[in-house]
PDB file of N, CA and C in Angstrom:
ATOM      1  N   UNK A   1      90.130 142.484 100.711  1.00 90.00           N
ATOM      2  CA  UNK A   1      90.754 142.627  99.448  1.00 90.00           C
ATOM      3  C   UNK A   1      90.677 141.260  98.654  1.00 90.00           C
ATOM      4  N   UNK A   2      90.376 141.286  97.370  1.00 93.00           N
ATOM      5  CA  UNK A   2      90.404 140.202  96.551  1.00 93.00           C
ATOM      6  C   UNK A   2      91.607 140.190  95.639  1.00 93.00           C
ATOM      7  N   UNK A   3      92.189 139.015  95.358  1.00 95.00           N
ATOM      8  CA  UNK A   3      93.256 138.811  94.381  1.00 95.00           C
ATOM      9  C   UNK A   3      92.774 138.027  93.295  1.00 95.00           C
ATOM     10  N   UNK A   4      92.901 138.521  91.975  1.00 96.00           N
ATOM     11  CA  UNK A   4      92.385 137.859  90.816  1.00 96.00           C
ATOM     12  C   UNK A   4      93.630 137.346  90.052  1.00 96.00           C
ATOM     13  N   UNK A   5      93.744 136.047  89.829  1.00 97.00           N
ATOM     14  CA  UNK A   5      94.826 135.460  89.038  1.00 97.00           C
ATOM     15  C   UNK A   5      94.246 135.282  87.687  1.00 97.00           C
ATOM     16  N   UNK A   6      95.016 135.630  86.626  1.00 97.00           N
ATOM     17  CA  UNK A   6      94.556 135.516  85.306  1.00 97.00           C
ATOM     18  C   UNK A   6      95.644 134.876  84.320  1.00 97.00           C
ATOM     19  N   UNK A   7      95.077 134.220  83.361  1.00 97.00           N
ATOM     20  CA  UNK A   7      95.988 133.655  82.393  1.00 97.00           C
ATOM     21  C   UNK A   7      95.135 133.438  81.159  1.00 97.00           C
ATOM     22  N   UNK A   8      95.722 133.463  80.009  1.00 96.00           N
ATOM     23  CA  UNK A   8      95.068 133.301  78.775  1.00 96.00           C
ATOM     24  C   UNK A   8      94.718 131.800  78.430  1.00 96.00           C
ATOM     25  N   UNK A   9      95.040 130.846  79.364  1.00 96.00           N
ATOM     26  CA  UNK A   9      94.734 129.409  79.185  1.00 96.00           C
ATOM     27  C   UNK A   9      93.622 128.959  80.164  1.00 96.00           C
ATOM     28  N   UNK A  10      93.026 129.799  80.935  1.00 96.00           N
ATOM     29  CA  UNK A  10      92.114 129.263  81.952  1.00 96.00           C
ATOM     30  C   UNK A  10      91.245 130.432  82.456  1.00 96.00           C
ATOM     31  N   UNK A  11      90.188 130.091  83.152  1.00 96.00           N
ATOM     32  CA  UNK A  11      89.282 131.154  83.725  1.00 96.00           C
ATOM     33  C   UNK A  11      89.959 131.745  84.839  1.00 96.00           C
ATOM     34  N   UNK A  12      89.600 132.978  85.212  1.00 96.00           N
ATOM     35  CA  UNK A  12      90.159 133.668  86.342  1.00 96.00           C
ATOM     36  C   UNK A  12      89.967 132.956  87.638  1.00 96.00           C
ATOM     37  N   UNK A  13      90.945 133.022  88.522  1.00 96.00           N
ATOM     38  CA  UNK A  13      90.804 132.485  89.905  1.00 96.00           C
ATOM     39  C   UNK A  13      90.833 133.558  90.954  1.00 96.00           C
ATOM     40  N   UNK A  14      89.765 133.656  91.789  1.00 95.00           N
ATOM     41  CA  UNK A  14      89.657 134.714  92.810  1.00 95.00           C
ATOM     42  C   UNK A  14      90.067 134.044  94.160  1.00 95.00           C
ATOM     43  N   UNK A  15      90.757 134.865  94.940  1.00 94.00           N
ATOM     44  CA  UNK A  15      91.082 134.505  96.291  1.00 94.00           C
ATOM     45  C   UNK A  15      90.986 135.682  97.242  1.00 94.00           C
ATOM     46  N   UNK A  16      90.600 135.497  98.469  1.00 92.00           N
ATOM     47  CA  UNK A  16      90.646 136.468  99.444  1.00 92.00           C
ATOM     48  C   UNK A  16      92.158 136.796  99.617  1.00 92.00           C
ATOM     49  N   UNK A  17      92.454 138.030 100.048  1.00 92.00           N
ATOM     50  CA  UNK A  17      93.780 138.495 100.127  1.00 92.00           C
ATOM     51  C   UNK A  17      94.562 137.567 101.123  1.00 92.00           C
ATOM     52  N   UNK A  18      94.057 137.329 102.308  1.00 92.00           N
ATOM     53  CA  UNK A  18      94.892 136.568 103.250  1.00 92.00           C
ATOM     54  C   UNK A  18      95.140 135.162 102.717  1.00 92.00           C
ATOM     55  N   UNK A  19      94.289 134.561 101.962  1.00 93.00           N
ATOM     56  CA  UNK A  19      94.604 133.249 101.385  1.00 93.00           C
ATOM     57  C   UNK A  19      95.518 133.300 100.231  1.00 93.00           C
ATOM     58  N   UNK A  20      95.379 134.392  99.500  1.00 94.00           N
ATOM     59  CA  UNK A  20      96.327 134.585  98.306  1.00 94.00           C
ATOM     60  C   UNK A  20      97.717 134.818  98.881  1.00 94.00           C
ATOM     61  N   UNK A  21      97.901 135.587  99.994  1.00 94.00           N
ATOM     62  CA  UNK A  21      99.104 135.793 100.533  1.00 94.00           C
ATOM     63  C   UNK A  21      99.907 134.518 101.013  1.00 94.00           C
ATOM     64  N   UNK A  22      99.204 133.588 101.649  1.00 94.00           N
ATOM     65  CA  UNK A  22      99.678 132.336 102.019  1.00 94.00           C
ATOM     66  C   UNK A  22     100.192 131.588 100.805  1.00 94.00           C
ATOM     67  N   UNK A  23      99.383 131.518  99.763  1.00 95.00           N
ATOM     68  CA  UNK A  23      99.669 130.750  98.534  1.00 95.00           C
ATOM     69  C   UNK A  23     100.816 131.285  97.830  1.00 95.00           C
ATOM     70  N   UNK A  24     100.938 132.639  97.771  1.00 96.00           N
ATOM     71  CA  UNK A  24     102.106 133.324  97.103  1.00 96.00           C
ATOM     72  C   UNK A  24     103.321 133.098  97.893  1.00 96.00           C
ATOM     73  N   UNK A  25     103.226 133.131  99.252  1.00 95.00           N
ATOM     74  CA  UNK A  25     104.410 132.848 100.041  1.00 95.00           C
ATOM     75  C   UNK A  25     104.963 131.396  99.834  1.00 95.00           C
ATOM     76  N   UNK A  26     103.977 130.449  99.840  1.00 95.00           N
ATOM     77  CA  UNK A  26     104.357 129.075  99.614  1.00 95.00           C
ATOM     78  C   UNK A  26     105.024 128.888  98.229  1.00 95.00           C
ATOM     79  N   UNK A  27     104.498 129.712  97.263  1.00 96.00           N
ATOM     80  CA  UNK A  27     105.008 129.583  95.854  1.00 96.00           C
ATOM     81  C   UNK A  27     106.388 130.347  95.732  1.00 96.00           C
ATOM     82  N   UNK A  28     106.844 130.894  96.760  1.00 95.00           N
ATOM     83  CA  UNK A  28     108.153 131.580  96.629  1.00 95.00           C
ATOM     84  C   UNK A  28     108.166 133.113  96.254  1.00 95.00           C
ATOM     85  N   UNK A  29     106.946 133.669  96.316  1.00 96.00           N
ATOM     86  CA  UNK A  29     106.904 135.134  96.034  1.00 96.00           C
ATOM     87  C   UNK A  29     107.074 135.915  97.307  1.00 96.00           C
ATOM     88  N   UNK A  30     107.670 137.115  97.104  1.00 94.00           N
ATOM     89  CA  UNK A  30     107.916 137.984  98.259  1.00 94.00           C
ATOM     90  C   UNK A  30     106.646 138.659  98.666  1.00 94.00           C
ATOM     91  N   UNK A  31     106.101 138.359  99.838  1.00 94.00           N
ATOM     92  CA  UNK A  31     104.890 139.015 100.275  1.00 94.00           C
ATOM     93  C   UNK A  31     105.130 139.534 101.774  1.00 94.00           C
ATOM     94  N   UNK A  32     106.418 139.878 101.980  1.00 93.00           N
ATOM     95  CA  UNK A  32     106.763 140.388 103.282  1.00 93.00           C
ATOM     96  C   UNK A  32     106.023 141.670 103.728  1.00 93.00           C
ATOM     97  N   UNK A  33     105.760 142.499 102.693  1.00 93.00           N
ATOM     98  CA  UNK A  33     104.961 143.725 102.945  1.00 93.00           C
ATOM     99  C   UNK A  33     103.482 143.530 102.346  1.00 93.00           C
ATOM    100  N   UNK A  34     102.969 142.313 102.424  1.00 91.00           N
ATOM    101  CA  UNK A  34     101.554 142.075 101.907  1.00 91.00           C
ATOM    102  C   UNK A  34     101.679 141.724 100.398  1.00 91.00           C
ATOM    103  N   UNK A  35     100.482 141.473  99.904  1.00 93.00           N
ATOM    104  CA  UNK A  35     100.390 140.942  98.518  1.00 93.00           C
ATOM    105  C   UNK A  35     100.600 142.244  97.546  1.00 93.00           C
ATOM    106  N   UNK A  36     101.572 142.176  96.674  1.00 94.00           N
ATOM    107  CA  UNK A  36     101.804 143.230  95.734  1.00 94.00           C
ATOM    108  C   UNK A  36     100.513 143.580  94.936  1.00 94.00           C
ATOM    109  N   UNK A  37     100.339 144.769  94.633  1.00 94.00           N
ATOM    110  CA  UNK A  37      99.141 145.185  93.777  1.00 94.00           C
ATOM    111  C   UNK A  37      99.023 144.322  92.468  1.00 94.00           C
ATOM    112  N   UNK A  38     100.154 144.038  91.922  1.00 95.00           N
ATOM    113  CA  UNK A  38     100.190 143.389  90.646  1.00 95.00           C
ATOM    114  C   UNK A  38     101.462 142.410  90.733  1.00 95.00           C
ATOM    115  N   UNK A  39     101.321 141.300  89.970  1.00 96.00           N
ATOM    116  CA  UNK A  39     102.528 140.371  89.943  1.00 96.00           C
ATOM    117  C   UNK A  39     102.365 139.349  88.898  1.00 96.00           C
ATOM    118  N   UNK A  40     103.300 138.548  88.714  1.00 97.00           N
ATOM    119  CA  UNK A  40     103.317 137.663  87.715  1.00 97.00           C
ATOM    120  C   UNK A  40     104.169 136.357  88.051  1.00 97.00           C
ATOM    121  N   UNK A  41     103.575 135.173  87.594  1.00 97.00           N
ATOM    122  CA  UNK A  41     104.392 134.036  87.569  1.00 97.00           C
ATOM    123  C   UNK A  41     104.920 133.850  86.146  1.00 97.00           C
ATOM    124  N   UNK A  42     106.064 134.223  85.798  1.00 97.00           N
ATOM    125  CA  UNK A  42     106.583 134.073  84.451  1.00 97.00           C
ATOM    126  C   UNK A  42     106.725 132.526  84.155  1.00 97.00           C
ATOM    127  N   UNK A  43     106.715 132.253  82.807  1.00 97.00           N
ATOM    128  CA  UNK A  43     106.763 130.921  82.355  1.00 97.00           C
ATOM    129  C   UNK A  43     107.989 130.190  83.001  1.00 97.00           C
ATOM    130  N   UNK A  44     109.148 130.963  83.115  1.00 97.00           N
ATOM    131  CA  UNK A  44     110.448 130.415  83.718  1.00 97.00           C
ATOM    132  C   UNK A  44     110.278 130.046  85.187  1.00 97.00           C
ATOM    133  N   UNK A  45     109.328 130.735  85.866  1.00 97.00           N
ATOM    134  CA  UNK A  45     109.176 130.625  87.303  1.00 97.00           C
ATOM    135  C   UNK A  45     108.122 129.455  87.566  1.00 97.00           C
ATOM    136  N   UNK A  46     107.406 128.996  86.667  1.00 97.00           N
ATOM    137  CA  UNK A  46     106.340 128.067  86.971  1.00 97.00           C
ATOM    138  C   UNK A  46     106.760 126.754  87.502  1.00 97.00           C
ATOM    139  N   UNK A  47     107.735 126.176  86.955  1.00 97.00           N
ATOM    140  CA  UNK A  47     108.202 124.886  87.544  1.00 97.00           C
ATOM    141  C   UNK A  47     108.564 124.908  89.011  1.00 97.00           C
ATOM    142  N   UNK A  48     109.297 125.941  89.393  1.00 97.00           N
ATOM    143  CA  UNK A  48     109.658 126.171  90.804  1.00 97.00           C
ATOM    144  C   UNK A  48     108.409 126.419  91.703  1.00 97.00           C
ATOM    145  N   UNK A  49     107.588 127.366  91.210  1.00 97.00           N
ATOM    146  CA  UNK A  49     106.414 127.619  91.967  1.00 97.00           C
ATOM    147  C   UNK A  49     105.390 126.479  92.138  1.00 97.00           C
ATOM    148  N   UNK A  50     105.268 125.709  91.091  1.00 97.00           N
ATOM    149  CA  UNK A  50     104.410 124.473  91.233  1.00 97.00           C
ATOM    150  C   UNK A  50     105.031 123.448  92.201  1.00 97.00           C
ATOM    151  N   UNK A  51     106.271 123.248  92.035  1.00 97.00           N
ATOM    152  CA  UNK A  51     106.933 122.348  92.928  1.00 97.00           C
ATOM    153  C   UNK A  51     106.818 122.720  94.377  1.00 97.00           C
ATOM    154  N   UNK A  52     106.969 124.026  94.722  1.00 97.00           N
ATOM    155  CA  UNK A  52     106.893 124.590  95.992  1.00 97.00           C
ATOM    156  C   UNK A  52     105.463 124.338  96.623  1.00 97.00           C
ATOM    157  N   UNK A  53     104.466 124.625  95.727  1.00 96.00           N
ATOM    158  CA  UNK A  53     103.093 124.468  96.205  1.00 96.00           C
ATOM    159  C   UNK A  53     102.811 122.990  96.491  1.00 96.00           C
ATOM    160  N   UNK A  54     103.190 122.058  95.567  1.00 96.00           N
ATOM    161  CA  UNK A  54     102.935 120.717  95.750  1.00 96.00           C
ATOM    162  C   UNK A  54     103.572 120.189  96.906  1.00 96.00           C
ATOM    163  N   UNK A  55     104.877 120.625  97.215  1.00 96.00           N
ATOM    164  CA  UNK A  55     105.517 120.242  98.524  1.00 96.00           C
ATOM    165  C   UNK A  55     104.919 120.758  99.706  1.00 96.00           C
ATOM    166  N   UNK A  56     104.336 121.888  99.694  1.00 94.00           N
ATOM    167  CA  UNK A  56     103.544 122.406 100.943  1.00 94.00           C
ATOM    168  C   UNK A  56     102.322 121.703 101.097  1.00 94.00           C
ATOM    169  N   UNK A  57     101.638 121.324 100.006  1.00 94.00           N
ATOM    170  CA  UNK A  57     100.340 120.511 100.161  1.00 94.00           C
ATOM    171  C   UNK A  57     100.684 119.089 100.696  1.00 94.00           C
ATOM    172  N   UNK A  58     101.790 118.537 100.344  1.00 93.00           N
ATOM    173  CA  UNK A  58     102.214 117.206 100.728  1.00 93.00           C
ATOM    174  C   UNK A  58     102.619 117.240 102.151  1.00 93.00           C
ATOM    175  N   UNK A  59     103.171 118.327 102.700  1.00 93.00           N
ATOM    176  CA  UNK A  59     103.670 118.401 104.068  1.00 93.00           C
ATOM    177  C   UNK A  59     102.575 118.917 105.030  1.00 93.00           C
ATOM    178  N   UNK A  60     101.391 119.248 104.516  1.00 88.00           N
ATOM    179  CA  UNK A  60     100.316 119.721 105.335  1.00 88.00           C
ATOM    180  C   UNK A  60      99.771 118.565 106.136  1.00 88.00           C
ATOM    181  N   UNK A  61      99.713 118.680 107.517  1.00 86.00           N
ATOM    182  CA  UNK A  61      99.264 117.680 108.381  1.00 86.00           C
ATOM    183  C   UNK A  61      97.686 117.410 108.062  1.00 86.00           C
ATOM    184  N   UNK A  62      97.241 116.161 108.247  1.00 81.00           N
ATOM    185  CA  UNK A  62      95.855 115.905 108.004  1.00 81.00           C
ATOM    186  C   UNK A  62      95.003 116.602 109.038  1.00 81.00           C
ATOM    187  N   UNK A  63      93.739 116.930 108.818  1.00 75.00           N
ATOM    188  CA  UNK A  63      92.912 117.559 109.853  1.00 75.00           C
ATOM    189  C   UNK A  63      92.679 116.543 110.932  1.00 75.00           C
ATOM    190  N   UNK A  64      92.483 117.071 112.177  1.00 72.00           N
ATOM    191  CA  UNK A  64      92.156 116.216 113.358  1.00 72.00           C
ATOM    192  C   UNK A  64      90.740 115.649 113.133  1.00 72.00           C
ATOM    193  N   UNK A  65      90.632 114.296 113.628  1.00 65.00           N
ATOM    194  CA  UNK A  65      89.329 113.755 113.542  1.00 65.00           C
ATOM    195  C   UNK A  65      88.360 114.421 114.456  1.00 65.00           C
ATOM    196  N   UNK A  66      87.206 114.623 114.044  1.00 59.00           N
ATOM    197  CA  UNK A  66      86.081 115.185 114.889  1.00 59.00           C
ATOM    198  C   UNK A  66      85.412 114.156 115.664  1.00 59.00           C
ATOM    199  N   UNK A  67      85.795 113.966 116.916  1.00 57.00           N
ATOM    200  CA  UNK A  67      85.250 112.878 117.782  1.00 57.00           C
ATOM    201  C   UNK A  67      84.133 113.575 118.633  1.00 57.00           C
ATOM    202  N   UNK A  68      82.951 113.013 118.424  1.00 57.00           N
ATOM    203  CA  UNK A  68      81.779 113.576 119.201  1.00 57.00           C
ATOM    204  C   UNK A  68      81.546 112.917 120.524  1.00 57.00           C
ATOM    205  N   UNK A  69      82.472 113.126 121.494  1.00 57.00           N
ATOM    206  CA  UNK A  69      82.334 112.488 122.818  1.00 57.00           C
ATOM    207  C   UNK A  69      81.253 113.138 123.743  1.00 57.00           C
ATOM    208  N   UNK A  70      81.069 114.399 123.551  1.00 57.00           N
ATOM    209  CA  UNK A  70      80.084 115.074 124.486  1.00 57.00           C
ATOM    210  C   UNK A  70      78.615 115.259 123.933  1.00 57.00           C
ATOM    211  N   UNK A  71      78.429 114.788 122.777  1.00 59.00           N
ATOM    212  CA  UNK A  71      77.186 114.855 122.136  1.00 59.00           C
ATOM    213  C   UNK A  71      76.547 116.146 122.174  1.00 59.00           C
ATOM    214  N   UNK A  72      77.342 117.243 122.132  1.00 58.00           N
ATOM    215  CA  UNK A  72      76.800 118.522 122.170  1.00 58.00           C
ATOM    216  C   UNK A  72      76.713 119.049 120.714  1.00 58.00           C
ATOM    217  N   UNK A  73      75.406 118.910 120.244  1.00 63.00           N
ATOM    218  CA  UNK A  73      75.102 119.203 118.954  1.00 63.00           C
ATOM    219  C   UNK A  73      74.718 120.613 118.829  1.00 63.00           C
ATOM    220  N   UNK A  74      74.724 121.382 119.864  1.00 68.00           N
ATOM    221  CA  UNK A  74      74.421 122.845 119.813  1.00 68.00           C
ATOM    222  C   UNK A  74      75.551 123.668 119.330  1.00 68.00           C
ATOM    223  N   UNK A  75      76.788 123.164 119.559  1.00 67.00           N
ATOM    224  CA  UNK A  75      77.993 123.934 119.246  1.00 67.00           C
ATOM    225  C   UNK A  75      78.280 123.838 117.673  1.00 67.00           C
ATOM    226  N   UNK A  76      78.447 124.997 117.032  1.00 70.00           N
ATOM    227  CA  UNK A  76      78.703 124.910 115.577  1.00 70.00           C
ATOM    228  C   UNK A  76      80.159 124.305 115.424  1.00 70.00           C
ATOM    229  N   UNK A  77      80.346 123.493 114.420  1.00 71.00           N
ATOM    230  CA  UNK A  77      81.657 122.846 114.225  1.00 71.00           C
ATOM    231  C   UNK A  77      82.499 123.834 113.181  1.00 71.00           C
ATOM    232  N   UNK A  78      83.694 123.919 113.560  1.00 71.00           N
ATOM    233  CA  UNK A  78      84.629 124.652 112.635  1.00 71.00           C
ATOM    234  C   UNK A  78      84.922 123.952 111.343  1.00 71.00           C
ATOM    235  N   UNK A  79      84.865 124.648 110.296  1.00 75.00           N
ATOM    236  CA  UNK A  79      85.165 124.046 108.996  1.00 75.00           C
ATOM    237  C   UNK A  79      86.600 124.253 108.653  1.00 75.00           C
ATOM    238  N   UNK A  80      87.387 123.227 108.401  1.00 79.00           N
ATOM    239  CA  UNK A  80      88.760 123.321 108.056  1.00 79.00           C
ATOM    240  C   UNK A  80      88.886 123.149 106.631  1.00 79.00           C
ATOM    241  N   UNK A  81      89.455 124.231 105.954  1.00 82.00           N
ATOM    242  CA  UNK A  81      89.818 124.201 104.639  1.00 82.00           C
ATOM    243  C   UNK A  81      91.347 123.860 104.456  1.00 82.00           C
ATOM    244  N   UNK A  82      91.700 122.870 103.827  1.00 87.00           N
ATOM    245  CA  UNK A  82      93.057 122.520 103.686  1.00 87.00           C
ATOM    246  C   UNK A  82      93.704 123.321 102.608  1.00 87.00           C
ATOM    247  N   UNK A  83      94.954 123.405 102.628  1.00 88.00           N
ATOM    248  CA  UNK A  83      95.690 124.056 101.588  1.00 88.00           C
ATOM    249  C   UNK A  83      95.429 123.551 100.218  1.00 88.00           C
ATOM    250  N   UNK A  84      95.404 122.186 100.147  1.00 89.00           N
ATOM    251  CA  UNK A  84      95.201 121.519  98.957  1.00 89.00           C
ATOM    252  C   UNK A  84      93.925 121.942  98.241  1.00 89.00           C
ATOM    253  N   UNK A  85      92.899 122.108  99.016  1.00 90.00           N
ATOM    254  CA  UNK A  85      91.603 122.576  98.637  1.00 90.00           C
ATOM    255  C   UNK A  85      91.655 124.034  98.141  1.00 90.00           C
ATOM    256  N   UNK A  86      92.323 124.860  98.882  1.00 91.00           N
ATOM    257  CA  UNK A  86      92.398 126.249  98.616  1.00 91.00           C
ATOM    258  C   UNK A  86      93.179 126.614  97.403  1.00 91.00           C
ATOM    259  N   UNK A  87      94.247 125.885  97.154  1.00 94.00           N
ATOM    260  CA  UNK A  87      95.119 126.155  96.064  1.00 94.00           C
ATOM    261  C   UNK A  87      94.842 125.338  94.806  1.00 94.00           C
ATOM    262  N   UNK A  88      93.874 124.456  94.837  1.00 95.00           N
ATOM    263  CA  UNK A  88      93.671 123.627  93.743  1.00 95.00           C
ATOM    264  C   UNK A  88      93.392 124.432  92.364  1.00 95.00           C
ATOM    265  N   UNK A  89      92.510 125.353  92.375  1.00 95.00           N
ATOM    266  CA  UNK A  89      92.185 126.008  91.089  1.00 95.00           C
ATOM    267  C   UNK A  89      93.425 126.800  90.546  1.00 95.00           C
ATOM    268  N   UNK A  90      94.272 127.361  91.462  1.00 96.00           N
ATOM    269  CA  UNK A  90      95.433 128.120  90.979  1.00 96.00           C
ATOM    270  C   UNK A  90      96.418 127.146  90.535  1.00 96.00           C
ATOM    271  N   UNK A  91      96.591 126.079  91.198  1.00 96.00           N
ATOM    272  CA  UNK A  91      97.605 125.058  90.877  1.00 96.00           C
ATOM    273  C   UNK A  91      97.236 124.640  89.441  1.00 96.00           C
ATOM    274  N   UNK A  92      95.946 124.291  89.167  1.00 97.00           N
ATOM    275  CA  UNK A  92      95.579 123.841  87.788  1.00 97.00           C
ATOM    276  C   UNK A  92      95.831 124.888  86.763  1.00 97.00           C
ATOM    277  N   UNK A  93      95.668 126.129  87.113  1.00 97.00           N
ATOM    278  CA  UNK A  93      95.954 127.240  86.164  1.00 97.00           C
ATOM    279  C   UNK A  93      97.482 127.303  85.876  1.00 97.00           C
ATOM    280  N   UNK A  94      98.317 127.265  86.974  1.00 97.00           N
ATOM    281  CA  UNK A  94      99.740 127.188  86.771  1.00 97.00           C
ATOM    282  C   UNK A  94     100.242 126.074  85.837  1.00 97.00           C
ATOM    283  N   UNK A  95      99.615 124.876  86.040  1.00 98.00           N
ATOM    284  CA  UNK A  95     100.064 123.808  85.241  1.00 98.00           C
ATOM    285  C   UNK A  95      99.648 123.992  83.766  1.00 98.00           C
ATOM    286  N   UNK A  96      98.403 124.538  83.599  1.00 98.00           N
ATOM    287  CA  UNK A  96      97.975 124.799  82.137  1.00 98.00           C
ATOM    288  C   UNK A  96      98.949 125.833  81.526  1.00 98.00           C
ATOM    289  N   UNK A  97      99.242 126.854  82.232  1.00 98.00           N
ATOM    290  CA  UNK A  97     100.054 127.842  81.778  1.00 98.00           C
ATOM    291  C   UNK A  97     101.470 127.263  81.425  1.00 98.00           C
ATOM    292  N   UNK A  98     101.972 126.441  82.256  1.00 98.00           N
ATOM    293  CA  UNK A  98     103.360 125.784  81.989  1.00 98.00           C
ATOM    294  C   UNK A  98     103.198 125.067  80.719  1.00 98.00           C
ATOM    295  N   UNK A  99     102.149 124.248  80.532  1.00 98.00           N
ATOM    296  CA  UNK A  99     101.946 123.445  79.214  1.00 98.00           C
ATOM    297  C   UNK A  99     101.875 124.345  78.040  1.00 98.00           C
ATOM    298  N   UNK A 100     101.279 125.491  78.245  1.00 97.00           N
ATOM    299  CA  UNK A 100     101.023 126.486  77.046  1.00 97.00           C
ATOM    300  C   UNK A 100     102.238 127.419  76.897  1.00 97.00           C
ATOM    301  N   UNK A 101     103.164 127.311  77.782  1.00 98.00           N
ATOM    302  CA  UNK A 101     104.339 128.167  77.843  1.00 98.00           C
ATOM    303  C   UNK A 101     104.024 129.694  77.881  1.00 98.00           C
ATOM    304  N   UNK A 102     103.108 129.983  78.877  1.00 97.00           N
ATOM    305  CA  UNK A 102     102.709 131.322  79.065  1.00 97.00           C
ATOM    306  C   UNK A 102     102.757 131.618  80.547  1.00 97.00           C
ATOM    307  N   UNK A 103     102.414 132.848  80.933  1.00 97.00           N
ATOM    308  CA  UNK A 103     102.456 133.271  82.245  1.00 97.00           C
ATOM    309  C   UNK A 103     101.129 133.388  82.955  1.00 97.00           C
ATOM    310  N   UNK A 104     101.320 133.567  84.243  1.00 98.00           N
ATOM    311  CA  UNK A 104      99.870 133.848  85.126  1.00 98.00           C
ATOM    312  C   UNK A 104     100.238 135.120  85.859  1.00 98.00           C
ATOM    313  N   UNK A 105      99.277 136.074  85.717  1.00 97.00           N
ATOM    314  CA  UNK A 105      99.369 137.391  86.450  1.00 97.00           C
ATOM    315  C   UNK A 105      98.352 137.376  87.548  1.00 97.00           C
ATOM    316  N   UNK A 106      98.593 138.356  88.566  1.00 97.00           N
ATOM    317  CA  UNK A 106      97.570 138.614  89.592  1.00 97.00           C
ATOM    318  C   UNK A 106      97.550 140.089  89.791  1.00 97.00           C
ATOM    319  N   UNK A 107      96.325 140.461  90.246  1.00 96.00           N
ATOM    320  CA  UNK A 107      95.985 141.846  90.545  1.00 96.00           C
ATOM    321  C   UNK A 107      95.076 141.926  91.720  1.00 96.00           C
ATOM    322  N   UNK A 108      95.366 142.847  92.610  1.00 94.00           N
ATOM    323  CA  UNK A 108      94.404 143.057  93.737  1.00 94.00           C
ATOM    324  C   UNK A 108      93.355 144.031  93.530  1.00 94.00           C
ATOM    325  N   UNK A 109      92.267 143.833  94.210  1.00 89.00           N
ATOM    326  CA  UNK A 109      91.148 144.779  94.117  1.00 89.00           C
ATOM    327  C   UNK A 109      90.313 144.727  95.421  1.00 89.00           C
ATOM    328  N   UNK A 110      89.473 145.765  95.636  1.00 73.00           N
ATOM    329  CA  UNK A 110      88.661 145.773  96.851  1.00 73.00           C
ATOM    330  C   UNK A 110      87.570 144.683  96.728  1.00 73.00           C
ATOM    331  N   UNK A 111      87.105 144.330  95.595  1.00 59.00           N
ATOM    332  CA  UNK A 111      86.110 143.393  95.479  1.00 59.00           C
ATOM    333  C   UNK A 111      84.625 144.076  95.508  1.00 59.00           C
ATOM    334  N   UNK A 112      84.644 145.412  95.641  1.00 61.00           N
ATOM    335  CA  UNK A 112      83.369 146.077  95.748  1.00 61.00           C
ATOM    336  C   UNK A 112      83.253 147.154  94.707  1.00 61.00           C
TER     337      UNK A 112
END
């Protein structure tokens, strides 16, 4: 599932459903039963949602250093994507919407 975040102040932001669910939970949205098919960050909710996301990013532990002790170059290395990286485009959209005093909406789709 894909989740598309839209606003009239920025380009659409697409996220995979599992990542959007994490971001929406951090932002204070109810995702207890999964990502709702449609939703909105109203202008009145933006300050709180932005603060929650920024607090979660600040609280995220740094990734562990990759120490190459065994010199095993055959094993693929896992790529760690931090919350700050994942949420950056949406956070920028939320901030632009707040400045423009407008809302941000989302909608789910299959992506195909």
